Coordinates of C-alpha atoms and ligand atoms in Angstrom, one line a residue:
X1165 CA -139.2 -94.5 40.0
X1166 CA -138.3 -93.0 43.0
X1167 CA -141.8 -92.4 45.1
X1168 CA -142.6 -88.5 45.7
X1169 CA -144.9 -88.7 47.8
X1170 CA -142.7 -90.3 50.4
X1171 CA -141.7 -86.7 50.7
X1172 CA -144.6 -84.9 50.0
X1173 CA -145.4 -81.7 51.6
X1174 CA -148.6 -81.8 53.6
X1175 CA -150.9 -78.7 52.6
X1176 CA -150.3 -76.8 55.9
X1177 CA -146.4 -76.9 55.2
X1178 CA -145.4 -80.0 57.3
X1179 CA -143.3 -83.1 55.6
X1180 CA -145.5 -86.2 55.8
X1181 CA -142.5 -88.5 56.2
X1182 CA -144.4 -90.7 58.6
X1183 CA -146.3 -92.5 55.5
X1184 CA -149.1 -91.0 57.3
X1185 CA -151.8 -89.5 55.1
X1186 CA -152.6 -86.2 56.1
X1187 CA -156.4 -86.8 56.2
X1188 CA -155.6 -89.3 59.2
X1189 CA -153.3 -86.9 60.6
X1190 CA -156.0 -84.3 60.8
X1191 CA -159.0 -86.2 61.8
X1192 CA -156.7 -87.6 64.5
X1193 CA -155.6 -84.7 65.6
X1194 CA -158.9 -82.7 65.7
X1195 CA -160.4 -86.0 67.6
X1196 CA -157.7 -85.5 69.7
X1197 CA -158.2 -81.7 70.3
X1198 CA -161.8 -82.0 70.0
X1199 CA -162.2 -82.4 73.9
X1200 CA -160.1 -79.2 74.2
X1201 CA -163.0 -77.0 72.5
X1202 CA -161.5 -77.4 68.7
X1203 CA -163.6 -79.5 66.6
X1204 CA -163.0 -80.8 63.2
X1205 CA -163.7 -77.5 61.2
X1206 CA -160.5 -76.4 63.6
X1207 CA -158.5 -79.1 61.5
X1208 CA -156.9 -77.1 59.0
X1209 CA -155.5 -74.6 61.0
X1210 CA -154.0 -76.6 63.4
X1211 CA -150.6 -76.2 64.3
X1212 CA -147.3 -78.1 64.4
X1213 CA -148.0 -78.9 67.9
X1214 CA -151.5 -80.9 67.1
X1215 CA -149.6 -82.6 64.7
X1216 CA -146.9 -83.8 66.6
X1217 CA -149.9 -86.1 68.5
X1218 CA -149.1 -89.5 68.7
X1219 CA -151.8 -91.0 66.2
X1220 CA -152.9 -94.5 65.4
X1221 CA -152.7 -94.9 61.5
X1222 CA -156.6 -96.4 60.7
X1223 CA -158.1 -98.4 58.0
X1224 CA -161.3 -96.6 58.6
X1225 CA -162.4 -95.9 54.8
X1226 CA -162.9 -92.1 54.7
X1227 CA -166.5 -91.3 55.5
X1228 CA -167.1 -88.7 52.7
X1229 CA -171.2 -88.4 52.2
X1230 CA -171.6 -88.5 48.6
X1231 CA -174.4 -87.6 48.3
X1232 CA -176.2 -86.9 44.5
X1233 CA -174.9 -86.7 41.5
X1234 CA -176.5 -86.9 38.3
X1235 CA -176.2 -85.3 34.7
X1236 CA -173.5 -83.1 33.6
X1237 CA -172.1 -83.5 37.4
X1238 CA -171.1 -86.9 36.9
X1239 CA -169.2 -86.6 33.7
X1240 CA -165.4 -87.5 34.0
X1241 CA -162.4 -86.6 31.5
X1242 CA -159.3 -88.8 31.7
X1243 CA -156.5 -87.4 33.1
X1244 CA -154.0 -90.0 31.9
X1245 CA -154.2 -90.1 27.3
X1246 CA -151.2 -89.9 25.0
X1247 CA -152.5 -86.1 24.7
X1248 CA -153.5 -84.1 27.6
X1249 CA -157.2 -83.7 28.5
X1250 CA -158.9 -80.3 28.2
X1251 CA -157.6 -79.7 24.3
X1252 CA -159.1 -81.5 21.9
X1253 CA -162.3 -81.2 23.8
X1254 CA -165.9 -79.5 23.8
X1255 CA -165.0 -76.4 25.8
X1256 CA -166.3 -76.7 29.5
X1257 CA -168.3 -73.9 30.5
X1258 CA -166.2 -72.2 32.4
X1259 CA -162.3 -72.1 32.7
X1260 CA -159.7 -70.6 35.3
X1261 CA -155.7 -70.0 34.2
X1262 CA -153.7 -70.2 36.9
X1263 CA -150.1 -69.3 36.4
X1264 CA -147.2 -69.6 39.2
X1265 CA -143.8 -68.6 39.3
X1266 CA -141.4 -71.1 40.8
X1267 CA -139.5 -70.2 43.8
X1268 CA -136.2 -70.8 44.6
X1269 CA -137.5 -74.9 46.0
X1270 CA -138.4 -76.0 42.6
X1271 CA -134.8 -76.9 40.8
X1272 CA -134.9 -80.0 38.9
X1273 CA -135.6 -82.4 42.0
X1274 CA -138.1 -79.8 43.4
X1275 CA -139.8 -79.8 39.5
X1276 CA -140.1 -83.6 39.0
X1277 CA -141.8 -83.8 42.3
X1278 CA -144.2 -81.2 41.9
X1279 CA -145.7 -82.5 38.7
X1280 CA -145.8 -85.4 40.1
X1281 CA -147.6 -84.2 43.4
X1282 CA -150.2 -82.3 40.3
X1283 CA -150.8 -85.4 38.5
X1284 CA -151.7 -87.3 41.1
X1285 CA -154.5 -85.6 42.6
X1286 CA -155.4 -84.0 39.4
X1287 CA -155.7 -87.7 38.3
X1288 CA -158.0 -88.2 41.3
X1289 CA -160.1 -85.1 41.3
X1290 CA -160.8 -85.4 38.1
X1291 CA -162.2 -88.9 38.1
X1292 CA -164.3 -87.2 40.7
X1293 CA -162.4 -88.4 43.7
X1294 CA -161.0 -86.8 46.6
X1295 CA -157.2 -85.2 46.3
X1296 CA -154.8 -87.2 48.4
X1297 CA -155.7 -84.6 51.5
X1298 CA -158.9 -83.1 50.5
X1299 CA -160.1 -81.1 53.1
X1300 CA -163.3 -80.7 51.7
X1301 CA -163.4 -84.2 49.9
X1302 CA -167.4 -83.8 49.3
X1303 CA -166.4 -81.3 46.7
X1304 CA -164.8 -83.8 44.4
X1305 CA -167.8 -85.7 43.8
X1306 CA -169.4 -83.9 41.1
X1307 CA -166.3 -83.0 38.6
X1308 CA -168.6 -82.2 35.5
X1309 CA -165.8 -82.7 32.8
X1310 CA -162.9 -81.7 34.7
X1311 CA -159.6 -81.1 33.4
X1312 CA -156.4 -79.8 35.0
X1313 CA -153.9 -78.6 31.6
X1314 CA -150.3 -78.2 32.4
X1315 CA -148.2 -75.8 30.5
X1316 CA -144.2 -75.3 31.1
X1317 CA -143.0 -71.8 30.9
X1318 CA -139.6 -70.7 29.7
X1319 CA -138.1 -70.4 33.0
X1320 CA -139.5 -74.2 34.0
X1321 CA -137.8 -75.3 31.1
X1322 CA -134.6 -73.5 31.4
X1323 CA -134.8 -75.2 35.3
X1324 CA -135.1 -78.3 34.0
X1325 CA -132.6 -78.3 31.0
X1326 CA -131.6 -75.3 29.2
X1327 CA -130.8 -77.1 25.9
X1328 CA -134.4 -78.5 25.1
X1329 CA -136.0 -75.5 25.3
X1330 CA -137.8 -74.5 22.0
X1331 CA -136.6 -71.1 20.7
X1332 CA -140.4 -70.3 20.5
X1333 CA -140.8 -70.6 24.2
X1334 CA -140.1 -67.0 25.4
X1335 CA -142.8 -63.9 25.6
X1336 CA -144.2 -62.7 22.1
X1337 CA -142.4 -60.1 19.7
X1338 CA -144.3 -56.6 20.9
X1339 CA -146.9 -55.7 18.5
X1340 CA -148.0 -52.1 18.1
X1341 CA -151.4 -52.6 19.5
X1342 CA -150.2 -54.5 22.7
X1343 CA -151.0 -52.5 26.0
X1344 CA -149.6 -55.4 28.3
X1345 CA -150.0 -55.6 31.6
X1346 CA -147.5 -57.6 34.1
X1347 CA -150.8 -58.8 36.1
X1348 CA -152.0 -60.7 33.3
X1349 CA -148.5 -61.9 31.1
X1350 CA -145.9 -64.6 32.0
X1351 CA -145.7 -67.4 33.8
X1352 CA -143.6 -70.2 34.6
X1353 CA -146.0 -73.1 35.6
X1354 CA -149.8 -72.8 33.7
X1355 CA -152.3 -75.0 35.4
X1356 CA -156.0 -74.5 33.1
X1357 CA -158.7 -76.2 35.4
X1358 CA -161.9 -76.2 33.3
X1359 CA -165.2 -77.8 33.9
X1360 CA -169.2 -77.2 33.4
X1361 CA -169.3 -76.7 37.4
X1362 CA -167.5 -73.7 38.3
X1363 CA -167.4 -75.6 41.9
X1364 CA -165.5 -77.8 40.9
X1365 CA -163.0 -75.3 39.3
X1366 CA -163.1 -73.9 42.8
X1367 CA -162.2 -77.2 44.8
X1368 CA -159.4 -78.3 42.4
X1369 CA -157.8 -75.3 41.9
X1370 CA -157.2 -74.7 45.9
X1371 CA -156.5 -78.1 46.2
X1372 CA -153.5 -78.0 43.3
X1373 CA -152.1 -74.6 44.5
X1374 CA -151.6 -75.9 48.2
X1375 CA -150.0 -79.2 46.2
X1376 CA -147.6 -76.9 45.2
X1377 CA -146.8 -73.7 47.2
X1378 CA -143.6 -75.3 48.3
X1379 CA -142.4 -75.2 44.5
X1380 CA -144.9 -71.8 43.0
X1381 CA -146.6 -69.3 44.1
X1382 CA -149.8 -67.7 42.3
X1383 CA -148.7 -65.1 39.7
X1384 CA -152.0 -64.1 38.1
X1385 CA -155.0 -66.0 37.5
X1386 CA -157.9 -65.6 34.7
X1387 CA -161.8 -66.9 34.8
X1388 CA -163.2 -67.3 31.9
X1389 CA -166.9 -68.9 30.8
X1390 CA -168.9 -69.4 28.4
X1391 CA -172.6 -71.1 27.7
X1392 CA -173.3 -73.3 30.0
X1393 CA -173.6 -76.8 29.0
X1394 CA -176.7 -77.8 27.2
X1395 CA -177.6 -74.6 26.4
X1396 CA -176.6 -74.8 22.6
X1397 CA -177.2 -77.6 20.4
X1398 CA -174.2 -80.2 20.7
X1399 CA -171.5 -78.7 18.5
X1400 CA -173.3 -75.1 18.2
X1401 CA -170.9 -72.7 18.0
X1402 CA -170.9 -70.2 21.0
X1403 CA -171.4 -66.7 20.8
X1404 CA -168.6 -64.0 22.2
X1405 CA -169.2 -60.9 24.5
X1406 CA -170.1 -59.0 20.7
X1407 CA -172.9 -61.1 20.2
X1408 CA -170.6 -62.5 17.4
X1409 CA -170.6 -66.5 17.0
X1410 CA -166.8 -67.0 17.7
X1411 CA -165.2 -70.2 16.3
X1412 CA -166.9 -71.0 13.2
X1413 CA -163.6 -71.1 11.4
X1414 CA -161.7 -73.3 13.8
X1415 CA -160.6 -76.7 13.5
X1416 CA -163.0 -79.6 14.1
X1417 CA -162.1 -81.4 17.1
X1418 CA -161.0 -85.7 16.1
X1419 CA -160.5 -84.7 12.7
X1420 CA -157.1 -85.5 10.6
X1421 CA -157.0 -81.6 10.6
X1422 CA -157.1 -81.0 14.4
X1423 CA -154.4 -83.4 14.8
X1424 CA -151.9 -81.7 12.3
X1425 CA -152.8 -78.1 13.4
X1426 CA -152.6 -78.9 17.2
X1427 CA -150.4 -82.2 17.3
X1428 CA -148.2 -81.7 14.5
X1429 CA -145.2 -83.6 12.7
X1430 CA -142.7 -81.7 14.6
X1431 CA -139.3 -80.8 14.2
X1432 CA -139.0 -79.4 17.2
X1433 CA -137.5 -81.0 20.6
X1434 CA -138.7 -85.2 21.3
X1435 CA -140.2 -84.6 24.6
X1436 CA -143.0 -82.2 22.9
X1437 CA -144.4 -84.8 20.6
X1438 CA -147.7 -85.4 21.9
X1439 CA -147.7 -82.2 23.3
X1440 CA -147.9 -78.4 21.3
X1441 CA -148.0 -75.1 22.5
X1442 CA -150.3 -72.4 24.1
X1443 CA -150.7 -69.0 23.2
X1444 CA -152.8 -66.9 26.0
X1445 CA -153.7 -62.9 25.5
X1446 CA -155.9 -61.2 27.7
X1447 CA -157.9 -59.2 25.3
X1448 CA -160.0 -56.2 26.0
X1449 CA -163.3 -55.7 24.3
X1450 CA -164.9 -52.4 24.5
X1451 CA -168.2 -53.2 25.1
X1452 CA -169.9 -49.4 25.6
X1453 CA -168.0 -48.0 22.0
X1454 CA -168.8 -51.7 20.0
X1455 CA -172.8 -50.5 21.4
X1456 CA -172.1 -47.1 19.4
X1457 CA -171.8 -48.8 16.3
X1458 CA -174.7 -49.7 13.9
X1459 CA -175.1 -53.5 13.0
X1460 CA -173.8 -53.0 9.6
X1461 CA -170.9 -51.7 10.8
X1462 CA -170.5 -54.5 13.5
X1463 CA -170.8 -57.1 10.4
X1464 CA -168.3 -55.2 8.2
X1465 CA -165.8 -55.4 11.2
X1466 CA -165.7 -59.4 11.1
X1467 CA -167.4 -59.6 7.7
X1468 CA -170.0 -62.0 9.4
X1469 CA -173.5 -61.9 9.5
X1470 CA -174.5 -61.4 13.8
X1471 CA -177.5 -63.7 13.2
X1472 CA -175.8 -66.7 11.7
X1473 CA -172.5 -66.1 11.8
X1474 CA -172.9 -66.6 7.5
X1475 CA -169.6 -64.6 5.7
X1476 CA -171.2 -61.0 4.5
X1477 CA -171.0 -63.3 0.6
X1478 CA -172.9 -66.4 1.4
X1479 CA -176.4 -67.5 3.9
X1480 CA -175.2 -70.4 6.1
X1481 CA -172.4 -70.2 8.7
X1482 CA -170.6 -72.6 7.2
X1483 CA -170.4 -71.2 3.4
X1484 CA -167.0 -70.2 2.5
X1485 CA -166.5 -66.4 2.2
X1486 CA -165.9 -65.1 -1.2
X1487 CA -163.4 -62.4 -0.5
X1488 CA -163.4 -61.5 -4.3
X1489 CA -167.4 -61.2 -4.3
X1490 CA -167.7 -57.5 -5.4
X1491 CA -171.0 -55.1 -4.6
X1492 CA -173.0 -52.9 -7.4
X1493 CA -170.8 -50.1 -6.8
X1494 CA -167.8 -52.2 -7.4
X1495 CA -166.7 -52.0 -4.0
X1496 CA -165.6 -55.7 -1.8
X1497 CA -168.6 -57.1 0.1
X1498 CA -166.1 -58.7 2.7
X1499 CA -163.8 -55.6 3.6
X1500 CA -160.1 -56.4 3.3
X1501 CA -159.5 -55.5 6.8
X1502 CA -162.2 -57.2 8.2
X1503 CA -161.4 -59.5 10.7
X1504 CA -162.0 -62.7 9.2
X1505 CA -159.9 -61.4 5.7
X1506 CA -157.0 -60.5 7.8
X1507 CA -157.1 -63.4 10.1
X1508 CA -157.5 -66.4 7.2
X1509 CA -154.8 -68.7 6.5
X1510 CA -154.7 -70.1 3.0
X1511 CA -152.8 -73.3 4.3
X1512 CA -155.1 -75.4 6.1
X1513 CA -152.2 -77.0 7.7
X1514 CA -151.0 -73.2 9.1
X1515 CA -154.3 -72.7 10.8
X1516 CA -154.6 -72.2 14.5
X1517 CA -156.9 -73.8 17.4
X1518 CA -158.7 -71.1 19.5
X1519 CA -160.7 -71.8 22.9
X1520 CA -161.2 -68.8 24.2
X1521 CA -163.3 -67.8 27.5
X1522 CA -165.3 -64.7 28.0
X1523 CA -164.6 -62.2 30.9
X1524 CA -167.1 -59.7 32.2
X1525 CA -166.9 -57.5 35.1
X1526 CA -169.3 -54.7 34.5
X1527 CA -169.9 -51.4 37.2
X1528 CA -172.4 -48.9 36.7
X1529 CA -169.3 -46.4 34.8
X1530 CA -167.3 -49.2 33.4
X1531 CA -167.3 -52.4 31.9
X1532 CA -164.0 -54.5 32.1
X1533 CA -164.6 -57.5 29.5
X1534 CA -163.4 -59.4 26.9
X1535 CA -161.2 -62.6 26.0
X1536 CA -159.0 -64.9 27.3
X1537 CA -157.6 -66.0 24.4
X1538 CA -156.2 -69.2 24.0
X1539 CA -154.6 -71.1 20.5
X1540 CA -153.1 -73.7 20.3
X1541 CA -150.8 -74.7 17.8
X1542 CA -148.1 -77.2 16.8
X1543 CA -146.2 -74.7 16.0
X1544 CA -146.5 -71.0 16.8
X1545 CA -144.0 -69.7 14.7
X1546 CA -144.8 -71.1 11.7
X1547 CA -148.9 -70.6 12.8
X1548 CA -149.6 -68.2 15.4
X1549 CA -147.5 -65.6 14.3
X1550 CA -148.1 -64.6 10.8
X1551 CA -151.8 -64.3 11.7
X1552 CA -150.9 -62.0 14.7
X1553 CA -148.3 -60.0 13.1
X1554 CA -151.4 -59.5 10.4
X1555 CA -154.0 -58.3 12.6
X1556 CA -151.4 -56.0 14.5
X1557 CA -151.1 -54.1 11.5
X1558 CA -154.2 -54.0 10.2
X1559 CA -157.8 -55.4 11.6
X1560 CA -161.5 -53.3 11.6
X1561 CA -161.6 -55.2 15.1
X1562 CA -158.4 -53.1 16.4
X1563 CA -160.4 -50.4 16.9
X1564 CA -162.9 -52.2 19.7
X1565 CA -160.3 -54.9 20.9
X1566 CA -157.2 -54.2 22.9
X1567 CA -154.4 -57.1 24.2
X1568 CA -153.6 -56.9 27.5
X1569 CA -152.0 -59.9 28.6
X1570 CA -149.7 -62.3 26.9
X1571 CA -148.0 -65.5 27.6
X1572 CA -146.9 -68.4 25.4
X1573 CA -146.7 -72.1 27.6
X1574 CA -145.5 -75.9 25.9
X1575 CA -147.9 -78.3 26.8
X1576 CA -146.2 -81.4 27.3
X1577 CA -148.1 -84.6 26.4
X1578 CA -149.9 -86.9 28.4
X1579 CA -149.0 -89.5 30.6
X1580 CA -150.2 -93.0 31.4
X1581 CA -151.1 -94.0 35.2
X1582 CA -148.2 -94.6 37.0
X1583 CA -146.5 -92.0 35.2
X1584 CA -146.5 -88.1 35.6
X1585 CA -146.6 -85.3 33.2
X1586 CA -144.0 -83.5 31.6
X1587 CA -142.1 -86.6 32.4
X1588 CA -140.1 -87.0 28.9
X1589 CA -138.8 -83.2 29.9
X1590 CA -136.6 -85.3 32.0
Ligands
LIG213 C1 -161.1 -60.1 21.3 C2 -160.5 -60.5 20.2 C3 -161.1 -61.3 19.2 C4 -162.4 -61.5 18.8 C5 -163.6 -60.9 19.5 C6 -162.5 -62.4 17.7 C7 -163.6 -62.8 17.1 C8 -163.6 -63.6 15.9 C9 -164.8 -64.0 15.2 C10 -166.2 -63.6 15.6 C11 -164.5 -64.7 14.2 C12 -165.4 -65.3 13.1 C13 -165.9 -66.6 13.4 C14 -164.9 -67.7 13.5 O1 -164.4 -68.2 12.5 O2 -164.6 -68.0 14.7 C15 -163.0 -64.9 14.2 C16 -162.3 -65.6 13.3 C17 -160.9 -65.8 13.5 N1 -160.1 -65.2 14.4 FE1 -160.6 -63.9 15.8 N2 -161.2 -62.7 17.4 C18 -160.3 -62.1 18.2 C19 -159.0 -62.2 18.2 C20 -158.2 -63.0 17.4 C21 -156.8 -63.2 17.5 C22 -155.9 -62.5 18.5 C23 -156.4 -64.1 16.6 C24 -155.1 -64.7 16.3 C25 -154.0 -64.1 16.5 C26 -157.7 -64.5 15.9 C27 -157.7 -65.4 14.9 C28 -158.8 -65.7 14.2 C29 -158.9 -66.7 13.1 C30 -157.7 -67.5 12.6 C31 -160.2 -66.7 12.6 C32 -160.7 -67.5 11.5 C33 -160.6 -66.8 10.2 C34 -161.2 -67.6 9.0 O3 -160.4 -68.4 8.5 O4 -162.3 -67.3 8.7 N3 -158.7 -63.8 16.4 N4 -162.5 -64.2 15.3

């Protein structure tokens, strides 16, 4: 396997074809300069010239002060698994979607080496160490669950070879409520960095996108969150930007179900197994007119209690709804269009996985929130759709909830050490 990183791109642009890491480099360099009035913090601006200084390579282990870590902080996710990380897991507390489009640089060649230049120091930072040429390498000790997901847009695909490209993998069918906006929909390259420590989201994410600015540049990004860790009881489920609890319904993570839902028997093309695919939506919530409505009203709209998150027919969160359950007057207690009677699938098999993040940026005249929106499916077409092509043409919730983004990624599987992903694309 030939070795990328032979030809890896240093961060500010230069080839490190020397075998030279770029930290050395750096530190040398801003030694070098520091007599000239630039010190260290000069290091990463430093120019071609700086570079070019004759520099000793050392064995000097890297002085990083690691200072305390403890608790949630110290808790590390695998990179490498037959599955990627960041799926079948608790969600982290907060989340960031990055997507990129890939310039002209990233053909096949330019591809292979860019997931591999992401896997490695997503491998690293991760396990809470330092990216190959972390400039702020004390940010990598505290990763608090951190997991870099990779998704391959059409246009990757396509790049790489046309002919296994899932017919699925291409933007949504319009739906009638849909008010999409570019900013938020597409994508080539999806890179979801998640983790209880939104610092570490921080760290990894600038680290990954100077990885790979050679190959993709930035074409919109997303935070999400949502509670904090330890705040709920383990396995509680978490409450949306409503007040609603939001994934009650939703397939238990390790369980034979999970695994068919997300994982799948596939038909589809050989270098997915392992892998599945991601549907993302931006989805507006309108916060101020969902306040104008009474609590009854709110509950009839999902046909959940707010309190427990118990189906309008039944007392624990967990009770099945009864969607034949009829009141005195002879009318449905669980409304028809009520979310949660539009949105059921019969089949547990042609159920969906949703992880979705909360967004809120509120100003004294407006409040722009909602949900990033993510499911994840074996297959969308036989799963995602039907439930989405239901709630497009009818769903109480329509009226509060608007989609403004949209953008449908394969996740490839996971890769053992030594190996990077998306490598059975190729
Ligand atoms: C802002 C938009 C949305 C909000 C606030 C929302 C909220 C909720 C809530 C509170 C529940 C009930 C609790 C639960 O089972 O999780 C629910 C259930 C569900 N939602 Fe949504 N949802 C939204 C959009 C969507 C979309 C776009 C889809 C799929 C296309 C979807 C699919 C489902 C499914 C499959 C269920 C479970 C239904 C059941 O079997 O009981 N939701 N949603």
């Amino acid at each position: 396997m030939p070795d990328d990183r032979a030809t890896r791109p240093s961060h500010d642009g230069l080839s490190n074809q020397s075998g030279l890491s770029r930290r050395r480099l750096l530190a040398g360099a801003a030694a070098g300069l520091g007599a000239a009035g630039v010190g260290a913090a000069g290091g990463y601006a430093l120019g071609a010239a700086s570079v070019a200084l004759p520099i000793e390579p050392t064995t000097t282990p890297n002085p990083v002060a690691f200072g305390d870590v403890a608790g949630i902080g110290s808790a590390v996710v695998s990179f490498f698994g037959d599955h990627q990380a960041g799926i079948e897991l608790e969600p982290q507390a907060h989340s960031s979607f990055l997507a990129f489009t890939l310039t002209p640089a990233a053909d096949r060649a330019g591809i292979r080496r860019m997931l591999r230049l992401i896997t490695d120091d997503a491998a690293r930072l991760t396990a809470g160490r330092p990216a190959l040429a972390d400039t702020e390498p004390e940010l990598a000790v505290a990763p608090a669950r951190l997991t870099v997901t990779v998704g391959f847009g059409p246009a990757l695909v396509d790049r790489v070879d046309s002919s296994a490209r899932p017919a699925w993998l291409a933007p949504l069918e319009s739906f009638a409520i849909d008010r999409l906006e570019e900013r938020w929909s597409g994508g080539d390259l999806l890179l979801e960095v998640a983790s209880d420590d939104a610092l570490a989201i921080a760290h990894a994410s600038r680290m990954l996108v100077k990885d790979i600015r050679r190959y993709a540049t930035l074409r919109w990004r997303q935070d999400g969150f949502r509670q904090a860790a330890g705040a709920l009881t383990p396995g509680a489920t978490q409450r949306n930007l409503f007040g609603q609890l939001d994934g009650t319904a939703n397939s238990f993570l390790n369980s034979d179900e999970f695994a068919r839902v997300v994982w799948g028997t596939r038909t589809g093309p050989e270098w997915l197994v392992g892998g599945t695919s991601y549907v993302l939506r931006r989805i507006a919530m309108n916060l101020n007119t969902w306040d104008e409505l009474a609590r009854d009203g709110r509950e009839q709209a999902i046909g959940r209690r707010l309190d427990s998150g118990a189906p309008l027919t039944g007392t624990l969160e967990q009770d099945a709804p009864d969607f034949g359950a009829l009141t005195a007057l002879g009318l449905p207690v669980i409304s028809p269009i009520a979310h949660i009677a539009r949105a059921r699938v019969a089949d547990p098999t042609q159920r969906i996985f949703r992880r979705g993040y909360n967004y809120e940026f509120t100003s004294s005249t407006t409040v722009d929130a909602g949900l990033i929106f993510g499911a994840f499916q074996a297959d969308p077409v036989a799963q995602f759709l039907p439930i989405q092509r239901r709630l497009a043409e009818v769903d109480l919730m329509n009226i509060w909830t608007t989609p403004i983004g949209s953008a449908v990624f394969a996740i490839p599987p996971g890769c053992a050490e030594g190996g990077f992903v998306g490598e059975t694309l190729f």
